[in-house]
Amino acid sequence: MKKTSLSALAFTLALVMVLAGCSSKQNTIVVGSKNFTENIVLGEMVAQLIENQTDLKVERKPNLGATDITLKAITSGDIDMYLEYDGTVYSSYLKIQDPVTDPPAVFDMVNEKLQKEMKLKLTKPLGFNNTFTIAMPSEIAKANNLVTYSDLAKVSDQFVFGADPEFMNREPDGWNSLKEKYGFNFKKEITLDSGLRYKSIQANEMQVTNAFATDGQLKTFNMTVLKDDLNFFPPYNAAPIVRMETLEKYPELEGVLNQLAGLLTDADMQELNYLVDDKKETEEKVAKDFLTSKGLLK
């Protein structure tokens, strides 16, 4: 065979390999998640539903990190979707600084702006509101008759407060603005990894922490969630956030994702988190069992 023929053959084979590599990513949806139990469980739930009800393949990228990392991942196209919260879109994506005056209207408002400004879309909300909150051991709350944030503010100088770095630094719905709103004046403020918060509470190194309303560990450690009586926090309704380019390419996706609409209560989500964090079940099993119980896996 002539040298030119060998070169042509080599080029053809290389081209075929490149095209094969490209085609292997065809019909594949990349599902990511943030770096906490709930988001990983929900990402797995979405991944299993897509695999079960479509011909699409799913590539999983769980535990990516906090909001700034997942935002970069979805806007760059590294992932096609993950689970987000409308209050986080309000503050961290769209950078809206105005206080929320009409919580029920937040989801539709941010979704409209999200589609126009960032070419991303929230599909229908899952039903629960995983709002930020403040929590403390129930025995301490009961002993001091603490029910609301305002109650806590009056005696905050008796306690140590600790929170994860994202909550301490986020605006406008993070620690600095919350402290100013209520006039908190804690004995000490600690910044620590989110996975260490409840251990530090248990060791009495701190007595008050930020939490999500659906944290399974609230149940594990018998924590009381105080009431945000001045309505500082916006709602945090969970929903899949998806690249509009992906929805246009695979129009069947939205209908599949919307089967999860309204399916989870706050109590449901707290129980799923509890099964992973306390009972040590895998996120895959917890997601599958829930979908199966709702008749969504064929």
mmCIF file with all atom_site columns, C-alpha atoms in Angstrom, residues 180-268:
data_model
loop_
_atom_site.group_PDB
_atom_site.id
_atom_site.type_symbol
_atom_site.label_atom_id
_atom_site.label_alt_id
_atom_site.label_comp_id
_atom_site.label_asym_id
_atom_site.label_entity_id
_atom_site.label_seq_id
_atom_site.pdbx_PDB_ins_code
_atom_site.Cartn_x
_atom_site.Cartn_y
_atom_site.Cartn_z
_atom_site.occupancy
_atom_site.B_iso_or_equiv
_atom_site.pdbx_formal_charge
_atom_site.auth_seq_id
_atom_site.auth_comp_id
_atom_site.auth_asym_id
_atom_site.auth_atom_id
_atom_site.pdbx_PDB_model_num
ATOM 1  C CA . GLU A 1 180 ? -28.668 43.299 61.420 1.00 0.00 ? 180 GLU A CA 1
ATOM 2  C CA . LYS A 1 181 ? -32.385 42.577 60.963 1.00 0.00 ? 181 LYS A CA 1
ATOM 3  C CA . TYR A 1 182 ? -32.827 40.971 64.383 1.00 0.00 ? 182 TYR A CA 1
ATOM 4  C CA . GLY A 1 183 ? -30.033 42.610 66.354 1.00 0.00 ? 183 GLY A CA 1
ATOM 5  C CA . PHE A 1 184 ? -28.288 39.360 67.296 1.00 0.00 ? 184 PHE A CA 1
ATOM 6  C CA . ASN A 1 185 ? -25.271 39.835 69.576 1.00 0.00 ? 185 ASN A CA 1
ATOM 7  C CA . PHE A 1 186 ? -23.876 36.365 70.254 1.00 0.00 ? 186 PHE A CA 1
ATOM 8  C CA . LYS A 1 187 ? -21.109 35.683 72.758 1.00 0.00 ? 187 LYS A CA 1
ATOM 9  C CA . LYS A 1 188 ? -19.048 34.292 69.877 1.00 0.00 ? 188 LYS A CA 1
ATOM 10 C CA . GLU A 1 189 ? -19.486 33.517 66.171 1.00 0.00 ? 189 GLU A CA 1
ATOM 11 C CA . ILE A 1 190 ? -17.845 30.442 64.616 1.00 0.00 ? 190 ILE A CA 1
ATOM 12 C CA . THR A 1 191 ? -17.453 29.534 60.946 1.00 0.00 ? 191 THR A CA 1
ATOM 13 C CA . LEU A 1 192 ? -17.148 25.780 60.360 1.00 0.00 ? 192 LEU A CA 1
ATOM 14 C CA . ASP A 1 193 ? -17.836 23.138 57.738 1.00 0.00 ? 193 ASP A CA 1
ATOM 15 C CA . SER A 1 194 ? -21.523 22.283 57.413 1.00 0.00 ? 194 SER A CA 1
ATOM 16 C CA . GLY A 1 195 ? -20.800 18.647 58.291 1.00 0.00 ? 195 GLY A CA 1
ATOM 17 C CA . LEU A 1 196 ? -19.411 19.663 61.690 1.00 0.00 ? 196 LEU A CA 1
ATOM 18 C CA . ARG A 1 197 ? -22.268 21.892 62.861 1.00 0.00 ? 197 ARG A CA 1
ATOM 19 C CA . TYR A 1 198 ? -24.322 19.267 64.674 1.00 0.00 ? 198 TYR A CA 1
ATOM 20 C CA . LYS A 1 199 ? -21.257 17.593 66.180 1.00 0.00 ? 199 LYS A CA 1
ATOM 21 C CA . SER A 1 200 ? -20.248 20.961 67.628 1.00 0.00 ? 200 SER A CA 1
ATOM 22 C CA . ILE A 1 201 ? -23.774 21.448 68.975 1.00 0.00 ? 201 ILE A CA 1
ATOM 23 C CA . GLN A 1 202 ? -23.643 17.994 70.572 1.00 0.00 ? 202 GLN A CA 1
ATOM 24 C CA . ALA A 1 203 ? -20.281 18.821 72.170 1.00 0.00 ? 203 ALA A CA 1
ATOM 25 C CA . ASN A 1 204 ? -21.763 22.119 73.461 1.00 0.00 ? 204 ASN A CA 1
ATOM 26 C CA . GLU A 1 205 ? -19.039 24.080 71.655 1.00 0.00 ? 205 GLU A CA 1
ATOM 27 C CA . MET A 1 206 ? -21.910 26.180 70.310 1.00 0.00 ? 206 MET A CA 1
ATOM 28 C CA . GLN A 1 207 ? -25.630 26.273 71.010 1.00 0.00 ? 207 GLN A CA 1
ATOM 29 C CA . VAL A 1 208 ? -27.159 27.917 67.934 1.00 0.00 ? 208 VAL A CA 1
ATOM 30 C CA . THR A 1 209 ? -26.646 27.167 64.242 1.00 0.00 ? 209 THR A CA 1
ATOM 31 C CA . ASN A 1 210 ? -28.063 27.796 60.796 1.00 0.00 ? 210 ASN A CA 1
ATOM 32 C CA . ALA A 1 211 ? -30.010 24.897 59.348 1.00 0.00 ? 211 ALA A CA 1
ATOM 33 C CA . PHE A 1 212 ? -32.245 23.898 56.503 1.00 0.00 ? 212 PHE A CA 1
ATOM 34 C CA . ALA A 1 213 ? -35.848 23.255 57.501 1.00 0.00 ? 213 ALA A CA 1
ATOM 35 C CA . THR A 1 214 ? -35.643 19.749 56.012 1.00 0.00 ? 214 THR A CA 1
ATOM 36 C CA . ASP A 1 215 ? -32.353 18.671 57.652 1.00 0.00 ? 215 ASP A CA 1
ATOM 37 C CA . GLY A 1 216 ? -32.621 15.083 58.828 1.00 0.00 ? 216 GLY A CA 1
ATOM 38 C CA . GLN A 1 217 ? -30.201 15.885 61.638 1.00 0.00 ? 217 GLN A CA 1
ATOM 39 C CA . LEU A 1 218 ? -32.748 18.200 63.232 1.00 0.00 ? 218 LEU A CA 1
ATOM 40 C CA . LYS A 1 219 ? -34.562 14.996 64.124 1.00 0.00 ? 219 LYS A CA 1
ATOM 41 C CA . THR A 1 220 ? -31.420 13.079 65.039 1.00 0.00 ? 220 THR A CA 1
ATOM 42 C CA . PHE A 1 221 ? -30.178 15.707 67.508 1.00 0.00 ? 221 PHE A CA 1
ATOM 43 C CA . ASN A 1 222 ? -33.599 16.819 68.826 1.00 0.00 ? 222 ASN A CA 1
ATOM 44 C CA . MET A 1 223 ? -33.275 20.391 67.621 1.00 0.00 ? 223 MET A CA 1
ATOM 45 C CA . THR A 1 224 ? -35.916 23.122 67.774 1.00 0.00 ? 224 THR A CA 1
ATOM 46 C CA . VAL A 1 225 ? -36.389 25.305 64.702 1.00 0.00 ? 225 VAL A CA 1
ATOM 47 C CA . LEU A 1 226 ? -37.135 28.878 65.771 1.00 0.00 ? 226 LEU A CA 1
ATOM 48 C CA . LYS A 1 227 ? -39.694 30.997 63.925 1.00 0.00 ? 227 LYS A CA 1
ATOM 49 C CA . ASP A 1 228 ? -38.558 33.728 61.543 1.00 0.00 ? 228 ASP A CA 1
ATOM 50 C CA . ASP A 1 229 ? -41.131 36.146 62.981 1.00 0.00 ? 229 ASP A CA 1
ATOM 51 C CA . LEU A 1 230 ? -39.959 39.169 60.935 1.00 0.00 ? 230 LEU A CA 1
ATOM 52 C CA . ASN A 1 231 ? -40.055 37.142 57.688 1.00 0.00 ? 231 ASN A CA 1
ATOM 53 C CA . PHE A 1 232 ? -36.413 37.742 56.802 1.00 0.00 ? 232 PHE A CA 1
ATOM 54 C CA . PHE A 1 233 ? -35.907 34.697 54.576 1.00 0.00 ? 233 PHE A CA 1
ATOM 55 C CA . PRO A 1 234 ? -37.500 34.354 51.144 1.00 0.00 ? 234 PRO A CA 1
ATOM 56 C CA . PRO A 1 235 ? -39.067 30.998 50.225 1.00 0.00 ? 235 PRO A CA 1
ATOM 57 C CA . TYR A 1 236 ? -36.746 28.232 49.032 1.00 0.00 ? 236 TYR A CA 1
ATOM 58 C CA . ASN A 1 237 ? -38.990 26.042 46.910 1.00 0.00 ? 237 ASN A CA 1
ATOM 59 C CA . ALA A 1 238 ? -36.953 23.219 45.370 1.00 0.00 ? 238 ALA A CA 1
ATOM 60 C CA . ALA A 1 239 ? -37.162 22.502 41.646 1.00 0.00 ? 239 ALA A CA 1
ATOM 61 C CA . PRO A 1 240 ? -34.951 21.135 38.867 1.00 0.00 ? 240 PRO A CA 1
ATOM 62 C CA . ILE A 1 241 ? -33.036 23.919 37.122 1.00 0.00 ? 241 ILE A CA 1
ATOM 63 C CA . VAL A 1 242 ? -32.268 23.014 33.511 1.00 0.00 ? 242 VAL A CA 1
ATOM 64 C CA . ARG A 1 243 ? -30.435 24.562 30.579 1.00 0.00 ? 243 ARG A CA 1
ATOM 65 C CA . MET A 1 244 ? -33.070 25.714 28.068 1.00 0.00 ? 244 MET A CA 1
ATOM 66 C CA . GLU A 1 245 ? -30.829 24.408 25.292 1.00 0.00 ? 245 GLU A CA 1
ATOM 67 C CA . THR A 1 246 ? -31.168 20.945 26.837 1.00 0.00 ? 246 THR A CA 1
ATOM 68 C CA . LEU A 1 247 ? -34.969 21.206 27.073 1.00 0.00 ? 247 LEU A CA 1
ATOM 69 C CA . GLU A 1 248 ? -35.139 22.270 23.425 1.00 0.00 ? 248 GLU A CA 1
ATOM 70 C CA . LYS A 1 249 ? -32.960 19.357 22.378 1.00 0.00 ? 249 LYS A CA 1
ATOM 71 C CA . TYR A 1 250 ? -34.870 16.812 24.465 1.00 0.00 ? 250 TYR A CA 1
ATOM 72 C CA . PRO A 1 251 ? -38.434 18.163 24.805 1.00 0.00 ? 251 PRO A CA 1
ATOM 73 C CA . GLU A 1 252 ? -39.629 15.014 26.573 1.00 0.00 ? 252 GLU A CA 1
ATOM 74 C CA . LEU A 1 253 ? -37.514 15.936 29.603 1.00 0.00 ? 253 LEU A CA 1
ATOM 75 C CA . GLU A 1 254 ? -39.770 18.616 31.023 1.00 0.00 ? 254 GLU A CA 1
ATOM 76 C CA . GLY A 1 255 ? -42.786 16.335 31.221 1.00 0.00 ? 255 GLY A CA 1
ATOM 77 C CA . VAL A 1 256 ? -40.718 13.680 32.991 1.00 0.00 ? 256 VAL A CA 1
ATOM 78 C CA . LEU A 1 257 ? -39.340 16.159 35.534 1.00 0.00 ? 257 LEU A CA 1
ATOM 79 C CA . ASN A 1 258 ? -42.776 17.628 36.155 1.00 0.00 ? 258 ASN A CA 1
ATOM 80 C CA . GLN A 1 259 ? -43.980 14.262 37.445 1.00 0.00 ? 259 GLN A CA 1
ATOM 81 C CA . LEU A 1 260 ? -42.178 15.233 40.654 1.00 0.00 ? 260 LEU A CA 1
ATOM 82 C CA . ALA A 1 261 ? -44.221 18.430 41.006 1.00 0.00 ? 261 ALA A CA 1
ATOM 83 C CA . GLY A 1 262 ? -45.832 18.783 44.433 1.00 0.00 ? 262 GLY A CA 1
ATOM 84 C CA . LEU A 1 263 ? -44.748 15.279 45.394 1.00 0.00 ? 263 LEU A CA 1
ATOM 85 C CA . LEU A 1 264 ? -42.610 16.049 48.452 1.00 0.00 ? 264 LEU A CA 1
ATOM 86 C CA . THR A 1 265 ? -43.651 17.717 51.702 1.00 0.00 ? 265 THR A CA 1
ATOM 87 C CA . ASP A 1 266 ? -41.205 19.264 54.166 1.00 0.00 ? 266 ASP A CA 1
ATOM 88 C CA . ALA A 1 267 ? -41.701 16.183 56.365 1.00 0.00 ? 267 ALA A CA 1
ATOM 89 C CA . ASP A 1 268 ? -41.042 13.827 53.426 1.00 0.00 ? 268 ASP A CA 1
#
